Amino acid sequence: MIGVPLDKLREACGVVAVYSESAAAPLAHRALFELQHRGQEAAGIASSGADGALHVEKGEGLITEGLPFRRVEDMPGTRAVGHCRYSTVGREKNVQPFVANTPYGQLALAHNGNIKNAAELRTDLQAQGSLVATSLDTELLVHLIARSQAPDFPGALRYMADLAIGAYSLTMLCNGTLYALRDPNGLRPLVLGEMKGGWVIASETCALDVLHADYVREIEPGELVTIGPDGVTASQLLPRAEPSPCIFELVYFSRPNSTAFGQSVNGARIRMGMELADADAASGAPPADIVIPVPDSGVPAAIGYSRRSGVLYEKAILRSHYVGRTFILPDQDSRMAQVELKLSVIKEAVRGKRVILVDDSIVRGNTSRQIVQMVRDAGAAAVMMRIASPPLAWPCYLGIDMPDRDELVINRAGSVERVADLIGVDDLRYLSVAG
């Protein structure tokens, strides 16, 4: 996929909501472009006016492919919600926002996260007579809302949250009013911004920037934000639990020009690189001549490592932006061929040098091994690797597309030293948990 390395974690979704004086769907479309890194397999937008009648456009693929601007430019309504996602099942009915008729009006709901007890909820809802038409856990949330018998929509959301266990950052459009709700642990980010004549809610602040919206604040865990003709109101709909923001938002998922959980993403990644350099200095790590980022996720940490250590920063691995996202990967040879199409090494920069490669994480290790070999083939005298996060030993299913535990390289190898052997580096060090 364009911009997504073969052996990386994948954020499952991005959400947006827009309330404006003019047509909201084109604005939501622009915001989704800024969230494309969070989901490249499908996108959708639902819009309405004050009457609450929904207009919906969805498509599979990148936004340019499945949801081009010509499909949204004439969508009516000054309110809109949008969604982009990974891991669709290949059917357009599985593309969000999920739209349904409810006792509270027509509802469009976009969800970033994952419901841990989805299987149990599905069984219970079907036993009660609900017709569950998709594989989405998002549909289950809508069924819970519709069956709640609460006197109002916020009450229905409270009922839903009492039964659904997991991570959710939701943007919703119901009966002409926008809503946003974050789970009590605040696992996935959600931010509020104000623009001229309106408001924006999004998974990341980069989506606010493209609409020239000013960042107002992060939506709090368990908080319900409502946007209507009278402006913005907020209430603590759900009791706050222990905050559990996903650290991989800072490590990998969020765009460098975003702010996540009150921190500059780029700044946090640079500091991670500095911590790696400090740890190397304290432990007497082998010397290096150049530090090279694995593009593009390793760039900020490599900059931080270079700044702190004084080792020369070289952007000696280049990434092609033109490898097609539909490239078929039937076997290991094909996967290796795609890495070689995506990445190339500047031989003159690495020949005879002791190289430190910096990346944000190692998942399965296959791509790391191939990159290391490419650097060796280019003439490097030694290849070391620094990872700007601790070893990834346990999968997370709360909104991340992640391999099973036995696929993670640290578990297959059993130790960091053995991982180093598997990927072919002379020295491998991870950021400590404290770092």
Short mmCIF file of C-alpha atoms in Angstrom, two decimals:
data_model
loop_
_atom_site.label_atom_id
_atom_site.label_comp_id
_atom_site.label_asym_id
_atom_site.label_seq_id
_atom_site.Cartn_x
_atom_site.Cartn_y
_atom_site.Cartn_z
CA MET A 1 0.00 0.00 0.00
CA ILE A 2 1.21 3.47 -0.77
CA GLY A 3 3.09 4.90 2.18
CA VAL A 4 2.68 1.78 4.31
CA PRO A 5 5.70 -0.49 4.80
CA LEU A 6 5.03 -4.20 4.48
CA ASP A 7 5.94 -5.07 8.06
CA LYS A 8 4.33 -2.32 10.12
CA LEU A 9 1.46 -1.98 12.51
CA ARG A 10 -1.57 -0.36 10.96
CA GLU A 11 -3.95 2.03 12.64
CA ALA A 12 -7.45 0.83 11.88
CA CYS A 13 -9.36 4.09 11.35
CA GLY A 14 -9.60 7.85 11.21
CA VAL A 15 -12.74 9.88 11.96
CA VAL A 16 -13.84 13.44 11.36
CA ALA A 17 -16.91 15.63 11.94
CA VAL A 18 -17.56 19.10 10.50
CA TYR A 19 -20.19 21.72 11.36
CA SER A 20 -19.99 24.75 9.06
CA GLU A 21 -21.83 27.65 7.51
CA SER A 22 -21.29 26.22 4.02
CA ALA A 23 -21.40 22.68 2.63
CA ALA A 24 -19.68 20.41 5.15
CA ALA A 25 -18.96 17.34 3.01
CA PRO A 26 -16.17 18.95 0.93
CA LEU A 27 -14.53 20.11 4.16
CA ALA A 28 -14.80 16.64 5.68
CA HIS A 29 -13.28 15.27 2.47
CA ARG A 30 -10.26 17.57 2.84
CA ALA A 31 -9.88 16.55 6.47
CA LEU A 32 -9.98 12.86 5.54
CA PHE A 33 -7.07 13.38 3.16
CA GLU A 34 -5.01 14.43 6.18
CA LEU A 35 -6.06 11.22 7.95
CA GLN A 36 -5.37 8.94 4.98
CA HIS A 37 -2.41 7.37 6.81
CA ARG A 38 -4.88 6.00 9.36
CA GLY A 39 -6.86 4.05 6.78
CA GLN A 40 -6.20 3.41 3.11
CA GLU A 41 -8.70 0.72 2.19
CA ALA A 42 -12.02 2.56 2.32
CA ALA A 43 -13.60 5.94 3.07
CA GLY A 44 -17.05 7.44 3.46
CA ILE A 45 -18.88 10.66 4.27
CA ALA A 46 -22.43 11.30 5.47
CA SER A 47 -23.93 14.80 5.48
CA SER A 48 -27.19 16.45 6.44
CA GLY A 49 -28.87 19.76 7.00
CA ALA A 50 -30.98 20.80 9.95
CA ASP A 51 -33.76 18.46 8.80
CA GLY A 52 -31.59 15.44 9.58
CA ALA A 53 -32.00 13.72 6.20
CA LEU A 54 -28.72 11.94 5.46
CA HIS A 55 -26.79 11.90 2.20
CA VAL A 56 -24.06 9.27 1.99
CA GLU A 57 -21.11 8.55 -0.29
CA LYS A 58 -18.71 5.63 0.25
CA GLY A 59 -15.99 3.85 -1.67
CA GLU A 60 -13.20 1.31 -1.38
CA GLY A 61 -9.54 2.18 -1.85
CA LEU A 62 -7.66 5.41 -1.33
CA ILE A 63 -9.76 8.55 -1.13
CA THR A 64 -8.61 9.57 -4.61
CA GLU A 65 -9.85 6.21 -5.93
CA GLY A 66 -12.95 5.35 -3.95
CA LEU A 67 -14.19 8.77 -2.89
CA PRO A 68 -12.98 11.39 -5.39
CA PHE A 69 -13.98 15.00 -4.83
CA ARG A 70 -16.54 14.96 -7.65
CA ARG A 71 -18.63 12.56 -5.57
CA VAL A 72 -18.79 14.83 -2.53
CA GLU A 73 -18.63 18.39 -3.89
CA ASP A 74 -22.40 18.63 -4.32
CA MET A 75 -23.44 16.75 -1.18
CA PRO A 76 -25.93 18.99 0.64
CA GLY A 77 -25.87 19.92 4.29
CA THR A 78 -23.78 21.93 6.71
CA ARG A 79 -23.03 18.96 8.95
CA ALA A 80 -20.93 15.92 8.01
CA VAL A 81 -19.09 12.97 9.46
CA GLY A 82 -16.34 11.06 7.68
CA HIS A 83 -14.31 7.92 8.10
CA CYS A 84 -11.32 6.14 6.57
CA ARG A 85 -10.25 2.66 7.49
CA TYR A 86 -8.13 -0.42 7.04
CA SER A 87 -9.19 -4.04 7.09
CA THR A 88 -12.49 -3.92 5.28
CA VAL A 89 -13.92 -7.23 4.18
CA GLY A 90 -14.14 -6.08 0.59
CA ARG A 91 -17.79 -5.08 0.53
CA GLU A 92 -19.02 -1.53 0.40
CA LYS A 93 -21.62 -2.20 3.09
CA ASN A 94 -18.70 -2.65 5.48
CA VAL A 95 -17.49 0.89 4.74
CA GLN A 96 -18.29 3.53 7.35
CA PRO A 97 -19.97 5.76 8.40
CA PHE A 98 -22.59 3.19 9.34
CA VAL A 99 -26.05 4.58 8.62
CA ALA A 100 -29.34 3.45 10.15
CA ASN A 101 -32.78 4.63 11.15
CA THR A 102 -33.18 4.85 14.93
CA PRO A 103 -35.87 6.11 17.31
CA TYR A 104 -33.78 9.31 17.56
CA GLY A 105 -33.66 9.97 13.82
CA GLN A 106 -31.38 8.92 11.01
CA LEU A 107 -27.94 8.15 12.42
CA ALA A 108 -24.52 8.11 10.74
CA LEU A 109 -21.79 6.78 13.02
CA ALA A 110 -18.02 6.63 12.41
CA HIS A 111 -15.86 4.61 14.78
CA ASN A 112 -12.14 4.48 15.49
CA GLY A 113 -11.33 1.63 17.84
CA ASN A 114 -12.40 -1.91 18.49
CA ILE A 115 -15.00 -3.56 20.72
CA LYS A 116 -13.51 -6.44 22.70
CA ASN A 117 -16.81 -8.17 23.46
CA ALA A 118 -18.17 -7.87 19.92
CA ALA A 119 -18.81 -11.61 19.58
CA GLU A 120 -20.93 -11.71 22.73
CA LEU A 121 -22.82 -8.57 21.73
CA ARG A 122 -23.53 -10.00 18.29
CA THR A 123 -24.93 -13.21 19.79
CA ASP A 124 -27.09 -11.31 22.28
CA LEU A 125 -28.43 -8.88 19.67
CA GLN A 126 -29.30 -11.66 17.25
CA ALA A 127 -31.05 -13.55 20.05
CA GLN A 128 -33.15 -10.41 20.64
CA GLY A 129 -34.12 -10.29 16.97
CA SER A 130 -31.62 -7.78 15.57
CA LEU A 131 -30.56 -8.42 11.98
CA VAL A 132 -26.80 -7.88 11.93
CA ALA A 133 -25.90 -7.31 8.29
CA THR A 134 -22.15 -6.62 8.37
CA SER A 135 -18.98 -7.81 10.04
CA LEU A 136 -18.46 -4.39 11.67
CA ASP A 137 -18.41 -4.02 15.43
CA THR A 138 -19.60 -0.50 14.60
CA GLU A 139 -22.95 -1.92 13.51
CA LEU A 140 -23.33 -3.49 16.94
CA LEU A 141 -22.97 -0.07 18.55
CA VAL A 142 -25.76 1.25 16.33
CA HIS A 143 -28.01 -1.68 17.25
CA LEU A 144 -27.40 -1.01 20.94
CA ILE A 145 -28.29 2.64 20.47
CA ALA A 146 -31.47 1.77 18.58
CA ARG A 147 -32.59 -0.81 21.17
CA SER A 148 -31.79 1.27 24.24
CA GLN A 149 -35.29 2.66 24.93
CA ALA A 150 -33.57 5.71 26.41
CA PRO A 151 -35.58 8.96 26.32
CA ASP A 152 -32.92 10.82 24.31
CA PHE A 153 -29.84 10.23 22.19
CA PRO A 154 -27.27 10.88 24.96
CA GLY A 155 -29.11 8.36 27.10
CA ALA A 156 -28.90 5.85 24.27
CA LEU A 157 -25.16 6.43 24.05
CA ARG A 158 -24.83 5.83 27.78
CA TYR A 159 -26.73 2.55 27.39
CA MET A 160 -24.45 1.53 24.51
CA ALA A 161 -21.32 2.37 26.50
CA ASP A 162 -22.52 0.33 29.49
CA LEU A 163 -22.56 -2.79 27.29
CA ALA A 164 -19.73 -2.25 24.80
CA ILE A 165 -16.26 -2.94 26.19
CA GLY A 166 -13.23 -1.63 24.36
CA ALA A 167 -11.88 1.39 22.55
CA TYR A 168 -13.99 3.90 20.68
CA SER A 169 -13.67 7.43 19.46
CA LEU A 170 -16.96 8.15 17.74
CA THR A 171 -18.22 10.93 15.50
CA MET A 172 -21.97 10.85 14.88
CA LEU A 173 -24.60 12.78 12.98
CA CYS A 174 -28.15 12.28 14.21
CA ASN A 175 -31.21 14.34 13.41
CA GLY A 176 -29.12 17.30 12.29
CA THR A 177 -26.86 17.39 15.36
CA LEU A 178 -23.20 16.34 15.56
CA TYR A 179 -21.93 14.27 18.46
CA ALA A 180 -18.51 12.98 19.47
CA LEU A 181 -17.82 10.47 22.23
CA ARG A 182 -14.58 9.01 23.55
CA ASP A 183 -14.30 5.84 25.61
CA PRO A 184 -13.66 6.22 29.36
CA ASN A 185 -9.99 5.18 29.03
CA GLY A 186 -9.22 7.56 26.16
CA LEU A 187 -7.43 4.86 24.20
CA ARG A 188 -7.79 6.52 20.79
CA PRO A 189 -7.30 10.26 20.24
CA LEU A 190 -10.06 12.74 19.43
CA VAL A 191 -9.66 16.52 19.20
CA LEU A 192 -11.87 19.58 18.86
CA GLY A 193 -11.08 22.57 16.67
CA GLU A 194 -12.80 25.85 15.82
CA MET A 195 -12.79 27.34 12.34
CA LYS A 196 -14.39 30.41 10.86
CA GLY A 197 -18.12 29.81 11.04
CA GLY A 198 -17.89 26.30 12.40
CA TRP A 199 -16.29 23.44 14.27
CA VAL A 200 -14.21 20.37 13.49
CA ILE A 201 -13.67 17.13 15.39
CA ALA A 202 -11.01 14.69 14.19
CA SER A 203 -8.70 11.87 15.15
CA GLU A 204 -5.67 14.15 14.77
CA THR A 205 -4.85 17.84 14.80
CA CYS A 206 -3.41 17.66 11.27
CA ALA A 207 -7.01 17.42 10.03
CA LEU A 208 -7.78 20.70 11.80
CA ASP A 209 -4.82 22.42 10.19
CA VAL A 210 -5.93 21.72 6.63
CA LEU A 211 -9.24 23.46 7.38
CA HIS A 212 -7.45 26.40 9.05
CA ALA A 213 -9.16 25.48 12.30
CA ASP A 214 -7.66 26.43 15.64
CA TYR A 215 -7.00 23.59 18.04
CA VAL A 216 -9.28 24.01 21.06
CA ARG A 217 -8.56 20.91 23.13
CA GLU A 218 -8.55 17.16 23.31
CA ILE A 219 -11.94 15.60 23.94
CA GLU A 220 -11.73 14.03 27.38
CA PRO A 221 -12.17 10.31 28.08
CA GLY A 222 -15.86 9.59 28.60
CA GLU A 223 -16.84 13.05 27.37
CA LEU A 224 -19.73 13.70 24.99
CA VAL A 225 -19.41 16.79 22.79
CA THR A 226 -22.54 18.05 21.03
CA ILE A 227 -22.54 20.60 18.20
CA GLY A 228 -25.72 22.24 16.98
CA PRO A 229 -27.14 25.66 16.06
CA ASP A 230 -26.47 26.93 19.58
CA GLY A 231 -22.78 26.01 19.45
CA VAL A 232 -20.78 23.44 21.36
CA THR A 233 -21.79 21.81 24.61
CA ALA A 234 -19.88 19.16 26.53
CA SER A 235 -20.77 16.77 29.33
CA GLN A 236 -19.04 13.95 31.16
CA LEU A 237 -21.41 11.28 29.89
CA LEU A 238 -19.37 8.32 31.15
CA PRO A 239 -17.33 7.95 34.35
CA ARG A 240 -13.64 8.44 33.65
CA ALA A 241 -11.46 5.39 34.11
CA GLU A 242 -7.68 5.18 34.33
CA PRO A 243 -6.37 7.06 31.27
CA SER A 244 -4.79 4.57 28.85
CA PRO A 245 -3.74 6.47 25.72
CA CYS A 246 -2.18 4.23 23.09
CA ILE A 247 1.56 4.91 23.06
CA PHE A 248 1.77 3.84 19.42
CA GLU A 249 -0.04 7.02 18.45
CA LEU A 250 3.15 8.83 19.43
CA VAL A 251 5.52 6.11 18.24
CA TYR A 252 4.07 5.46 14.81
CA PHE A 253 0.40 6.06 13.95
CA SER A 254 -0.07 9.81 14.19
CA ARG A 255 1.37 12.17 11.61
CA PRO A 256 4.48 14.07 12.72
CA ASN A 257 2.69 17.41 12.32
CA SER A 258 -0.06 16.36 14.74
CA THR A 259 -0.34 16.79 18.48
CA ALA A 260 -1.39 13.65 20.36
CA PHE A 261 -2.26 13.43 24.05
CA GLY A 262 -0.91 16.92 24.60
CA GLN A 263 2.47 16.31 22.95
CA SER A 264 3.97 17.21 19.60
CA VAL A 265 4.25 13.90 17.76
CA ASN A 266 7.40 14.97 15.95
CA GLY A 267 8.92 16.30 19.16
CA ALA A 268 8.14 13.08 21.02
CA ARG A 269 9.80 10.99 18.33
CA ILE A 270 12.89 13.21 18.30
CA ARG A 271 13.13 12.81 22.09
CA MET A 272 12.89 9.02 21.68
CA GLY A 273 15.91 9.17 19.39
CA MET A 274 17.76 11.28 21.94
CA GLU A 275 16.98 8.71 24.64
CA LEU A 276 18.43 5.99 22.41
CA ALA A 277 21.62 8.02 21.98
CA ASP A 278 21.87 8.64 25.73
CA ALA A 279 21.48 4.91 26.40
CA ASP A 280 24.20 4.10 23.88
CA ALA A 281 26.57 6.61 25.45
CA ALA A 282 25.92 5.22 28.92
CA SER A 283 26.43 1.60 27.89
CA GLY A 284 29.46 2.02 25.66
CA ALA A 285 27.75 0.94 22.45
CA PRO A 286 29.88 0.31 19.35
CA PRO A 287 30.87 3.50 17.49
CA ALA A 288 29.16 4.54 14.26
CA ASP A 289 29.95 6.82 11.34
CA ILE A 290 26.43 7.64 10.14
CA VAL A 291 22.85 7.28 11.34
CA ILE A 292 20.19 6.50 8.72
CA PRO A 293 16.41 6.54 9.20
CA VAL A 294 14.26 3.75 7.84
CA PRO A 295 11.79 5.85 5.80
CA ASP A 296 9.62 7.42 6.70
CA SER A 297 8.73 6.41 10.24
CA GLY A 298 12.32 6.41 11.50
CA VAL A 299 13.13 9.97 10.44
CA PRO A 300 12.36 11.98 13.62
CA ALA A 301 14.04 9.47 15.94
CA ALA A 302 17.11 9.35 13.68
CA ILE A 303 17.30 13.15 13.79
CA GLY A 304 17.12 13.02 17.58
CA TYR A 305 19.80 10.35 17.76
CA SER A 306 22.09 12.37 15.51
CA ARG A 307 21.55 15.61 17.44
CA ARG A 308 22.33 14.02 20.78
CA SER A 309 25.17 11.73 19.71
CA GLY A 310 26.88 13.91 17.12
CA VAL A 311 26.84 11.02 14.63
CA LEU A 312 26.25 12.31 11.09
CA TYR A 313 22.65 12.03 9.87
CA GLU A 314 22.34 10.69 6.32
CA LYS A 315 19.08 10.10 4.47
CA ALA A 316 20.70 7.23 2.59
CA ILE A 317 17.63 5.02 2.15
CA LEU A 318 15.12 6.40 -0.34
CA ARG A 319 11.48 5.37 -0.60
CA SER A 320 9.56 5.32 -3.86
CA HIS A 321 6.13 6.93 -3.75
CA TYR A 322 5.01 5.26 -6.96
CA VAL A 323 4.73 1.57 -6.11
CA GLY A 324 1.10 0.61 -6.61
CA ARG A 325 -0.99 -0.33 -3.60
CA THR A 326 -2.53 -3.33 -5.38
CA PHE A 327 0.83 -5.07 -5.86
CA ILE A 328 0.10 -8.79 -5.28
CA LEU A 329 2.16 -10.53 -2.60
CA PRO A 330 1.54 -14.28 -3.02
CA ASP A 331 4.84 -15.48 -1.54
CA GLN A 332 8.04 -14.41 0.16
CA ASP A 333 9.85 -13.77 -3.11
CA SER A 334 7.15 -11.32 -4.17
CA ARG A 335 7.23 -9.57 -0.80
CA MET A 336 11.00 -9.20 -1.07
CA ALA A 337 10.62 -7.84 -4.58
CA GLN A 338 8.22 -5.16 -3.36
CA VAL A 339 10.63 -4.01 -0.66
CA GLU A 340 13.28 -3.62 -3.34
CA LEU A 341 10.85 -1.60 -5.45
CA LYS A 342 9.91 0.61 -2.51
CA LEU A 343 13.36 1.19 -1.02
CA SER A 344 16.80 1.87 -2.44
CA VAL A 345 20.15 2.60 -0.79
CA ILE A 346 22.58 5.35 -1.81
CA LYS A 347 25.74 3.28 -2.06
CA GLU A 348 28.13 6.22 -1.92
CA ALA A 349 26.70 7.26 1.45
CA VAL A 350 27.15 3.89 3.17
CA ARG A 351 30.17 2.29 1.51
CA GLY A 352 32.80 1.51 4.12
CA LYS A 353 30.75 3.15 6.91
CA ARG A 354 29.61 1.82 10.27
CA VAL A 355 25.88 2.43 9.97
CA ILE A 356 23.15 2.82 12.57
CA LEU A 357 19.66 2.28 11.18
CA VAL A 358 16.83 3.86 13.19
CA ASP A 359 13.22 2.70 13.00
CA ASP A 360 10.15 3.11 15.17
CA SER A 361 9.45 -0.61 15.69
CA ILE A 362 10.07 -4.16 14.52
CA VAL A 363 6.95 -6.28 14.09
CA ARG A 364 7.64 -9.54 12.26
CA GLY A 365 11.20 -8.66 11.31
CA ASN A 366 11.01 -9.68 7.65
CA THR A 367 11.31 -6.18 6.22
CA SER A 368 13.99 -5.18 8.72
CA ARG A 369 16.08 -8.18 7.70
CA GLN A 370 15.82 -7.25 4.04
CA ILE A 371 16.69 -3.59 4.64
CA VAL A 372 19.74 -4.62 6.65
CA GLN A 373 20.86 -6.87 3.80
CA MET A 374 20.37 -4.07 1.27
CA VAL A 375 22.60 -1.79 3.36
CA ARG A 376 25.24 -4.52 3.62
CA ASP A 377 25.07 -5.13 -0.12
CA ALA A 378 25.68 -1.40 -0.63
CA GLY A 379 29.04 -1.78 1.09
CA ALA A 380 28.46 -0.89 4.76
CA ALA A 381 31.30 -1.99 7.03
CA ALA A 382 28.90 -2.67 9.92
CA VAL A 383 25.15 -2.39 10.38
CA MET A 384 23.57 -1.65 13.75
CA MET A 385 19.93 -0.89 14.52
CA ARG A 386 18.16 1.27 17.08
CA ILE A 387 14.41 0.96 17.69
CA ALA A 388 12.53 3.94 19.16
CA SER A 389 10.14 1.79 21.21
CA PRO A 390 10.42 -1.23 23.50
CA PRO A 391 10.16 -4.75 22.01
CA LEU A 392 6.64 -5.47 20.79
CA ALA A 393 5.69 -8.68 22.58
CA TRP A 394 1.91 -8.49 22.98
CA PRO A 395 -0.71 -7.73 20.34
CA CYS A 396 -3.33 -5.05 20.85
CA TYR A 397 -6.74 -5.44 19.28
CA LEU A 398 -8.21 -2.12 20.39
CA GLY A 399 -8.18 -0.45 17.01
CA ILE A 400 -4.84 -1.73 15.66
CA ASP A 401 -4.39 -4.18 12.80
CA MET A 402 -1.72 -6.33 14.46
CA PRO A 403 -0.28 -9.84 13.99
CA ASP A 404 -0.91 -12.62 16.48
CA ARG A 405 1.53 -12.93 19.37
CA ASP A 406 3.46 -15.84 17.87
CA GLU A 407 4.13 -13.81 14.71
CA LEU A 408 5.92 -11.03 16.60
CA VAL A 409 9.65 -11.38 16.13
CA ILE A 410 10.61 -10.90 19.78
CA ASN A 411 8.43 -13.89 20.69
CA ARG A 412 9.72 -16.05 17.85
CA ALA A 413 13.31 -15.19 18.73
CA GLY A 414 13.06 -15.22 22.51
CA SER A 415 15.60 -12.46 23.14
CA VAL A 416 16.88 -9.18 21.71
CA GLU A 417 20.20 -10.85 20.86
CA ARG A 418 18.41 -13.52 18.88
CA VAL A 419 16.33 -10.88 17.07
CA ALA A 420 19.62 -9.25 16.07
CA ASP A 421 20.75 -12.56 14.60
CA LEU A 422 17.47 -13.03 12.74
CA ILE A 423 17.52 -9.62 11.08
CA GLY A 424 21.26 -9.73 10.49
CA VAL A 425 22.54 -6.71 12.44
CA ASP A 426 25.78 -6.50 14.36
CA ASP A 427 24.12 -4.75 17.29
CA LEU A 428 20.44 -4.15 18.16
CA ARG A 429 19.06 -1.95 20.92
CA TYR A 430 15.52 -0.90 21.77
CA LEU A 431 14.24 2.09 23.68
CA SER A 432 13.66 1.08 27.28
CA VAL A 433 10.20 1.18 28.81
CA ALA A 434 11.42 4.00 31.07
CA GLY A 435 12.72 5.89 28.04
#
